mmCIF file of N, CA and C in Angstrom:
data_model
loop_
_atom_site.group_PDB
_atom_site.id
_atom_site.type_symbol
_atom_site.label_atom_id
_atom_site.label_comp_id
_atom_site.label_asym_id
_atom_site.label_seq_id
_atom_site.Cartn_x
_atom_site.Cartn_y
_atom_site.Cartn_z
ATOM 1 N N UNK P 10 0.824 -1.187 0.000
ATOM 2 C CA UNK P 10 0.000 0.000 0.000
ATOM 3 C C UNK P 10 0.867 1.250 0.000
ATOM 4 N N UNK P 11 1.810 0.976 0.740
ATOM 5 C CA UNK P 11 2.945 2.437 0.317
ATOM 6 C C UNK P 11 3.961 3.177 -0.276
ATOM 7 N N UNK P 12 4.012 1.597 -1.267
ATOM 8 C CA UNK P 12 4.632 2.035 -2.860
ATOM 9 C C UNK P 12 3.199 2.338 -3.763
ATOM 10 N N UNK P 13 2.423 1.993 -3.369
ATOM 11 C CA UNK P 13 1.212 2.480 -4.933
ATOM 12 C C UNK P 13 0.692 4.423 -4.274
ATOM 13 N N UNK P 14 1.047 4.481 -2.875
ATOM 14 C CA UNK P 14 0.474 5.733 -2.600
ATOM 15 C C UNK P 14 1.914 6.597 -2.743
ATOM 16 N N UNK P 15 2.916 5.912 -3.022
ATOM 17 C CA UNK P 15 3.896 7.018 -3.429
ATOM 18 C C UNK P 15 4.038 7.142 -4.836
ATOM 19 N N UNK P 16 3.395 6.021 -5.851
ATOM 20 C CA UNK P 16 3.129 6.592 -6.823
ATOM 21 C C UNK P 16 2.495 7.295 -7.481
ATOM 22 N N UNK P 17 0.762 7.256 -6.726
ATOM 23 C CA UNK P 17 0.141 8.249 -6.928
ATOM 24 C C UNK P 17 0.462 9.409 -6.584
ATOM 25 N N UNK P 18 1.323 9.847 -5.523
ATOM 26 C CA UNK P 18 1.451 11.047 -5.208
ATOM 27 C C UNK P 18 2.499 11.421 -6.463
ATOM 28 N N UNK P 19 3.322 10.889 -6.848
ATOM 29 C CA UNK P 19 4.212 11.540 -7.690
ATOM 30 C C UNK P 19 3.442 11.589 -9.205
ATOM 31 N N UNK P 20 2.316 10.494 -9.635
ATOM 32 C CA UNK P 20 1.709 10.934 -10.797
ATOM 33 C C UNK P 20 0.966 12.721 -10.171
ATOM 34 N N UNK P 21 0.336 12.641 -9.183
ATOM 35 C CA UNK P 21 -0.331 13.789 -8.826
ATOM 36 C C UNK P 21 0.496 14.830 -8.924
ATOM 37 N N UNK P 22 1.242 14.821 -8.218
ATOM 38 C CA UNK P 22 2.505 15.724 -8.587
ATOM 39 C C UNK P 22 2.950 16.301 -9.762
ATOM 40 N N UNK P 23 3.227 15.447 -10.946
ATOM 41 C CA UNK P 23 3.431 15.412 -12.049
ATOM 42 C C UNK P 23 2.639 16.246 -12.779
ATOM 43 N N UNK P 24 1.062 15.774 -12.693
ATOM 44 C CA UNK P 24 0.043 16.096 -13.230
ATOM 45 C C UNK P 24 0.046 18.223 -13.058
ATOM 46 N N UNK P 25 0.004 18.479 -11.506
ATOM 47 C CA UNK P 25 0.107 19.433 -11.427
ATOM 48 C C UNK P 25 1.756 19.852 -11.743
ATOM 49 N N UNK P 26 2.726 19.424 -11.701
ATOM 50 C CA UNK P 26 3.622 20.650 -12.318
ATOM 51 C C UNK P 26 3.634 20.681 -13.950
ATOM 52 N N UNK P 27 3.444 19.944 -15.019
ATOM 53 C CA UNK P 27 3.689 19.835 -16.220
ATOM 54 C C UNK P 27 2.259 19.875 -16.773
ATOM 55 N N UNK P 28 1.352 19.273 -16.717
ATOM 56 C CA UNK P 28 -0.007 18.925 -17.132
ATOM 57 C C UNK P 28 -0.780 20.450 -16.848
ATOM 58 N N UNK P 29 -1.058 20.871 -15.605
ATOM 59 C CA UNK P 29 -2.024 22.185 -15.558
ATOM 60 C C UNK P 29 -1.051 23.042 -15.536
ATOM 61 N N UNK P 30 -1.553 24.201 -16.612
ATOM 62 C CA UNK P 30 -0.984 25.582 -16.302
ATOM 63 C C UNK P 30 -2.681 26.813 -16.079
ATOM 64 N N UNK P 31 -3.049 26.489 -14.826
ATOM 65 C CA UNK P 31 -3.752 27.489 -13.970
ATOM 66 C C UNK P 31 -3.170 28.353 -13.126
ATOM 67 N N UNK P 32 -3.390 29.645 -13.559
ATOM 68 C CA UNK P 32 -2.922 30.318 -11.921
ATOM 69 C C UNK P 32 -3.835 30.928 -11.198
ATOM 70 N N UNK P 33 -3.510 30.585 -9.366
ATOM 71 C CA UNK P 33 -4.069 30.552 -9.091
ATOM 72 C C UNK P 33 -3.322 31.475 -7.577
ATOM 73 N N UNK P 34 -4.337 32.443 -7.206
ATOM 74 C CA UNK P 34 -3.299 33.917 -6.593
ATOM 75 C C UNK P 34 -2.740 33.307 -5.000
ATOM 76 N N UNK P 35 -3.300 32.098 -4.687
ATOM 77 C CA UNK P 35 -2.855 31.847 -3.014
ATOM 78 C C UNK P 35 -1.924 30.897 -3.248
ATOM 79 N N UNK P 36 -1.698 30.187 -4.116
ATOM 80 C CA UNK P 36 -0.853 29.024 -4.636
ATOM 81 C C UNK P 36 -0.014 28.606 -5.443
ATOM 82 N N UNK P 37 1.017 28.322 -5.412
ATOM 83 C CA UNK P 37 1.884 28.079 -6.227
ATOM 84 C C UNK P 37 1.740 26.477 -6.703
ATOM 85 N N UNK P 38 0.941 26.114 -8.008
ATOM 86 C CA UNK P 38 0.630 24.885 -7.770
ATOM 87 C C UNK P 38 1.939 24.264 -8.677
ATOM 88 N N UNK P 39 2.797 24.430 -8.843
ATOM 89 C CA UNK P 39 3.753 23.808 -9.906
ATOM 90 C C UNK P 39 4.917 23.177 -8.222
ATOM 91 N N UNK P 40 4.981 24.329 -7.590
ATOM 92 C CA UNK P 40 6.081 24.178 -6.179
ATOM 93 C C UNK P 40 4.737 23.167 -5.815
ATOM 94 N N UNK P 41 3.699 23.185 -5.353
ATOM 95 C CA UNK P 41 2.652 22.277 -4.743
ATOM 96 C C UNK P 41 3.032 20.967 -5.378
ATOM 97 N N UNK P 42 3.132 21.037 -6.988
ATOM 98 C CA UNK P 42 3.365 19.604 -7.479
ATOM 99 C C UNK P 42 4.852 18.836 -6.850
ATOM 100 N N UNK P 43 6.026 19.798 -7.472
ATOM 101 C CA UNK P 43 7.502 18.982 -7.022
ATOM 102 C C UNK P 43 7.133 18.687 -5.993
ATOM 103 N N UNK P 44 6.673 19.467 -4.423
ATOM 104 C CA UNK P 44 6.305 18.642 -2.952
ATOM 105 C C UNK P 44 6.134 17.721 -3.368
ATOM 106 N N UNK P 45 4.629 17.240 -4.150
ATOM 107 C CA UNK P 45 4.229 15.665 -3.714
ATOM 108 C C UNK P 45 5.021 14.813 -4.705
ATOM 109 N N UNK P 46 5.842 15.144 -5.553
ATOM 110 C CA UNK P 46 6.706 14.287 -6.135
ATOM 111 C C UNK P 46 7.432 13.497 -5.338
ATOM 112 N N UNK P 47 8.468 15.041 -4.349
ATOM 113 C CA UNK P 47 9.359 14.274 -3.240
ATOM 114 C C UNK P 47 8.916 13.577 -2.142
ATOM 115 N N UNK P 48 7.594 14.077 -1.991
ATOM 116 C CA UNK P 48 6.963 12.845 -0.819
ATOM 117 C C UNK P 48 6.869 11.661 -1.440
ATOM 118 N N UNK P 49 6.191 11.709 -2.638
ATOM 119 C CA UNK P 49 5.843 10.016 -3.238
ATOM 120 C C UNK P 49 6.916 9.175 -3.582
ATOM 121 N N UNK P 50 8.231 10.283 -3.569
ATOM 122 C CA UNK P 50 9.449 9.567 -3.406
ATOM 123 C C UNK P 50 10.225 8.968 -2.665
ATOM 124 N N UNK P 51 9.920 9.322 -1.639
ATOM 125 C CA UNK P 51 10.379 9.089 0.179
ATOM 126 C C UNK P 51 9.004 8.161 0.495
ATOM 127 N N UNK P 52 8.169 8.321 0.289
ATOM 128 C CA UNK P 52 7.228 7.063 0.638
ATOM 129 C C UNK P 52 7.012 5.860 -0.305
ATOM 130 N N UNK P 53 7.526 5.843 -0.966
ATOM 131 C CA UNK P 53 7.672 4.929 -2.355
ATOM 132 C C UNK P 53 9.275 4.091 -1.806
ATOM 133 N N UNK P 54 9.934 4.749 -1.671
ATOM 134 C CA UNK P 54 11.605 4.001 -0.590
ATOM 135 C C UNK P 54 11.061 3.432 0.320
ATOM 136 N N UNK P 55 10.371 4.266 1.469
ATOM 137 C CA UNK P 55 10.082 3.722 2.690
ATOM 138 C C UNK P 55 8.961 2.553 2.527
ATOM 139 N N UNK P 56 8.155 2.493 1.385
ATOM 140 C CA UNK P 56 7.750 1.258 0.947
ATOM 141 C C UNK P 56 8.256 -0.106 0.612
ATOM 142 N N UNK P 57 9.326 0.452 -0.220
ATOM 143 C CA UNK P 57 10.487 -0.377 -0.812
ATOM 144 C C UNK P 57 10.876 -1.222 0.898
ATOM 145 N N UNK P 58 11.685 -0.111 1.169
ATOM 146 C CA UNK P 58 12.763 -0.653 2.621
ATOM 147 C C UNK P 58 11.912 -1.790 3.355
ATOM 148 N N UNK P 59 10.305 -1.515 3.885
ATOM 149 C CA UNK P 59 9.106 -2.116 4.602
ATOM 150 C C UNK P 59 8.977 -3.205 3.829
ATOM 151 N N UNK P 60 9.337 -3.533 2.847
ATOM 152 C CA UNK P 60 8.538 -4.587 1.852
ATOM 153 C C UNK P 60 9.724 -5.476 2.027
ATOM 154 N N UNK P 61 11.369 -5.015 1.664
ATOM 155 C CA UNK P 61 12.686 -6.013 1.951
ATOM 156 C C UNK P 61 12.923 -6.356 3.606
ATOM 157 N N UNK P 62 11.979 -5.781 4.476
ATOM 158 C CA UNK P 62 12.570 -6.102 6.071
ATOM 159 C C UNK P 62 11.440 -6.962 6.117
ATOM 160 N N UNK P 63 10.336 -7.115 5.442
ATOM 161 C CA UNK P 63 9.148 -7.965 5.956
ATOM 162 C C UNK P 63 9.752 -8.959 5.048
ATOM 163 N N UNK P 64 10.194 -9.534 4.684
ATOM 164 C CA UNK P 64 10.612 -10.855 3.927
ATOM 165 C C UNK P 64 11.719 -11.654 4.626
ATOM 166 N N UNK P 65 12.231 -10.816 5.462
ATOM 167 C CA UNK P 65 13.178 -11.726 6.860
ATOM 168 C C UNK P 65 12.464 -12.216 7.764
ATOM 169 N N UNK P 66 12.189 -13.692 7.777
ATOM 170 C CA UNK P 66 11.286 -14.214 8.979
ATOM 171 C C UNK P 66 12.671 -15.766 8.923
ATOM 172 N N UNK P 67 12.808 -15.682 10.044
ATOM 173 C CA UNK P 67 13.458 -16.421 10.758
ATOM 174 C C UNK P 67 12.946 -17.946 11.354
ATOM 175 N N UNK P 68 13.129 -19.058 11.053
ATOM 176 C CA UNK P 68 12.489 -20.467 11.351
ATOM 177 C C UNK P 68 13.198 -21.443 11.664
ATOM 178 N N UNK P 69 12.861 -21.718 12.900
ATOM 179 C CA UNK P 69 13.794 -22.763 13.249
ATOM 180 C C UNK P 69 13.230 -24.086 13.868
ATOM 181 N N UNK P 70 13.390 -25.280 13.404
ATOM 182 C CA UNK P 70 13.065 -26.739 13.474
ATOM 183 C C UNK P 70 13.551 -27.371 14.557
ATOM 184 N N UNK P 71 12.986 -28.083 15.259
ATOM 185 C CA UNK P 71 13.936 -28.849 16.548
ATOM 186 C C UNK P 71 12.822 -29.430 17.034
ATOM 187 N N UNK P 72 13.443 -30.963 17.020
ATOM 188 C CA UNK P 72 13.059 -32.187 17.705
ATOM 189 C C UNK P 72 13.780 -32.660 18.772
ATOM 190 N N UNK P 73 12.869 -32.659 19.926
ATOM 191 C CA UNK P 73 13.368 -33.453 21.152
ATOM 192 C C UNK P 73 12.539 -34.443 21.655
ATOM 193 N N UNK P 74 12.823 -35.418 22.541
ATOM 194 C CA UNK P 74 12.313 -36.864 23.128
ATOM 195 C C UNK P 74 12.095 -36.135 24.383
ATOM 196 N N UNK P 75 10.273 -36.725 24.643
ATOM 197 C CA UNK P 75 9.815 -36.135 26.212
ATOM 198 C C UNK P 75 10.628 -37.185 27.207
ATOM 199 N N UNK P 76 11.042 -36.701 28.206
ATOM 200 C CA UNK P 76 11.181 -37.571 29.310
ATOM 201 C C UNK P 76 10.072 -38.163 30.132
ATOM 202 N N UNK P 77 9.242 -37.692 29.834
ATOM 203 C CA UNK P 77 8.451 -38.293 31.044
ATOM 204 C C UNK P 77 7.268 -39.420 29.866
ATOM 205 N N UNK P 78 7.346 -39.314 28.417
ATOM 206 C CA UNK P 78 6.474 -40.027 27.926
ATOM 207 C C UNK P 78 7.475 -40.619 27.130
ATOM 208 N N UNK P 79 8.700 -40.475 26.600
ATOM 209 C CA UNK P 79 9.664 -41.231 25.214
ATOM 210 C C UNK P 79 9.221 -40.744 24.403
ATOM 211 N N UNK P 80 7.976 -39.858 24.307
ATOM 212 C CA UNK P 80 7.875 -39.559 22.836
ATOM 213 C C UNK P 80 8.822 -37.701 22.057
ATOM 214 N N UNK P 81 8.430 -38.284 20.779
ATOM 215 C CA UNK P 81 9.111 -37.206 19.796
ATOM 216 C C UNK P 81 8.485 -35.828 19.795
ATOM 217 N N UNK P 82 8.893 -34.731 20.190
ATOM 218 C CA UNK P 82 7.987 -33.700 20.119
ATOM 219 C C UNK P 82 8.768 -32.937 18.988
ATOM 220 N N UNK P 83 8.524 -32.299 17.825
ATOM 221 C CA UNK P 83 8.926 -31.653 17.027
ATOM 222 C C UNK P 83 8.268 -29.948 17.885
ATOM 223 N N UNK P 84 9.014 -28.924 17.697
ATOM 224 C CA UNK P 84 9.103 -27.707 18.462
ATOM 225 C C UNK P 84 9.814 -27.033 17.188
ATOM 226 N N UNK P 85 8.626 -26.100 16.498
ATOM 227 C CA UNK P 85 8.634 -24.936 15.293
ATOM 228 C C UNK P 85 8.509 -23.509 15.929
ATOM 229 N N UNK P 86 9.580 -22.718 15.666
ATOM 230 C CA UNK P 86 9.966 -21.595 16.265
ATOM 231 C C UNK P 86 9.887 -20.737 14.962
ATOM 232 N N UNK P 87 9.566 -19.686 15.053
ATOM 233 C CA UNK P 87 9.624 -18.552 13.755
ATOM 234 C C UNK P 87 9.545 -17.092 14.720
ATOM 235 N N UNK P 88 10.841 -16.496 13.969
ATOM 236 C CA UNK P 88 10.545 -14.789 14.581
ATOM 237 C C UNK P 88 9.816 -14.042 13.105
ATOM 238 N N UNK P 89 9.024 -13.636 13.559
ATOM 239 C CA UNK P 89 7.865 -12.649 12.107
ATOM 240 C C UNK P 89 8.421 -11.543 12.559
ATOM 241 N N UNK P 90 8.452 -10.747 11.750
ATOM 242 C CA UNK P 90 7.976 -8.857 12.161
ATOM 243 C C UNK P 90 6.994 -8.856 12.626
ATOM 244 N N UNK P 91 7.282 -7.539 13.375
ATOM 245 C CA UNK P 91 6.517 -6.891 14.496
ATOM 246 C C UNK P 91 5.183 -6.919 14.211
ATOM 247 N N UNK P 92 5.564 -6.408 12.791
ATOM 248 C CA UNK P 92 3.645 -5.849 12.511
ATOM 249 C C UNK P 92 2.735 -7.388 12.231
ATOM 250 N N UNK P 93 3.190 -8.985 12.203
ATOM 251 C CA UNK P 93 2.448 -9.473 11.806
ATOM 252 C C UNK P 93 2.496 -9.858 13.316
ATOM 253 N N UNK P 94 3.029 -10.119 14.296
ATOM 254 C CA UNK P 94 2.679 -10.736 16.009
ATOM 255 C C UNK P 94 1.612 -10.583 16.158
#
Protein backbone atom coordinates (compact mmCIF):
# COMPACT_ATOMS: atom_id res chain seq x y z
CA UNK A 1 0.00 0.00 0.00
CA UNK A 2 2.95 2.44 0.32
CA UNK A 3 4.63 2.04 -2.86
CA UNK A 4 1.21 2.48 -4.93
CA UNK A 5 0.47 5.73 -2.60
CA UNK A 6 3.90 7.02 -3.43
CA UNK A 7 3.13 6.59 -6.82
CA UNK A 8 0.14 8.25 -6.93
CA UNK A 9 1.45 11.05 -5.21
CA UNK A 10 4.21 11.54 -7.69
CA UNK A 11 1.71 10.93 -10.80
CA UNK A 12 -0.33 13.79 -8.83
CA UNK A 13 2.51 15.72 -8.59
CA UNK A 14 3.43 15.41 -12.05
CA UNK A 15 0.04 16.10 -13.23
CA UNK A 16 0.11 19.43 -11.43
CA UNK A 17 3.62 20.65 -12.32
CA UNK A 18 3.69 19.84 -16.22
CA UNK A 19 -0.01 18.93 -17.13
CA UNK A 20 -2.02 22.18 -15.56
CA UNK A 21 -0.98 25.58 -16.30
CA UNK A 22 -3.75 27.49 -13.97
CA UNK A 23 -2.92 30.32 -11.92
CA UNK A 24 -4.07 30.55 -9.09
CA UNK A 25 -3.30 33.92 -6.59
CA UNK A 26 -2.86 31.85 -3.01
CA UNK A 27 -0.85 29.02 -4.64
CA UNK A 28 1.88 28.08 -6.23
CA UNK A 29 0.63 24.89 -7.77
CA UNK A 30 3.75 23.81 -9.91
CA UNK A 31 6.08 24.18 -6.18
CA UNK A 32 2.65 22.28 -4.74
CA UNK A 33 3.36 19.60 -7.48
CA UNK A 34 7.50 18.98 -7.02
CA UNK A 35 6.31 18.64 -2.95
CA UNK A 36 4.23 15.67 -3.71
CA UNK A 37 6.71 14.29 -6.13
CA UNK A 38 9.36 14.27 -3.24
CA UNK A 39 6.96 12.84 -0.82
CA UNK A 40 5.84 10.02 -3.24
CA UNK A 41 9.45 9.57 -3.41
CA UNK A 42 10.38 9.09 0.18
CA UNK A 43 7.23 7.06 0.64
CA UNK A 44 7.67 4.93 -2.36
CA UNK A 45 11.60 4.00 -0.59
CA UNK A 46 10.08 3.72 2.69
CA UNK A 47 7.75 1.26 0.95
CA UNK A 48 10.49 -0.38 -0.81
CA UNK A 49 12.76 -0.65 2.62
CA UNK A 50 9.11 -2.12 4.60
CA UNK A 51 8.54 -4.59 1.85
CA UNK A 52 12.69 -6.01 1.95
CA UNK A 53 12.57 -6.10 6.07
CA UNK A 54 9.15 -7.96 5.96
CA UNK A 55 10.61 -10.86 3.93
CA UNK A 56 13.18 -11.73 6.86
CA UNK A 57 11.29 -14.21 8.98
CA UNK A 58 13.46 -16.42 10.76
CA UNK A 59 12.49 -20.47 11.35
CA UNK A 60 13.79 -22.76 13.25
CA UNK A 61 13.07 -26.74 13.47
CA UNK A 62 13.94 -28.85 16.55
CA UNK A 63 13.06 -32.19 17.70
CA UNK A 64 13.37 -33.45 21.15
CA UNK A 65 12.31 -36.86 23.13
CA UNK A 66 9.82 -36.13 26.21
CA UNK A 67 11.18 -37.57 29.31
CA UNK A 68 8.45 -38.29 31.04
CA UNK A 69 6.47 -40.03 27.93
CA UNK A 70 9.66 -41.23 25.21
CA UNK A 71 7.88 -39.56 22.84
CA UNK A 72 9.11 -37.21 19.80
CA UNK A 73 7.99 -33.70 20.12
CA UNK A 74 8.93 -31.65 17.03
CA UNK A 75 9.10 -27.71 18.46
CA UNK A 76 8.63 -24.94 15.29
CA UNK A 77 9.97 -21.59 16.27
CA UNK A 78 9.62 -18.55 13.76
CA UNK A 79 10.55 -14.79 14.58
CA UNK A 80 7.86 -12.65 12.11
CA UNK A 81 7.98 -8.86 12.16
CA UNK A 82 6.52 -6.89 14.50
CA UNK A 83 3.64 -5.85 12.51
CA UNK A 84 2.45 -9.47 11.81
CA UNK A 85 2.68 -10.74 16.01
Amino acid sequence: MTMGLGVVLVVIGAILTYALHITVSWVDLQLVGYILMVAGVIVFVIGLIRFFMHRRTVGTSRTYVDPATGDRVAREERVLPPEDV
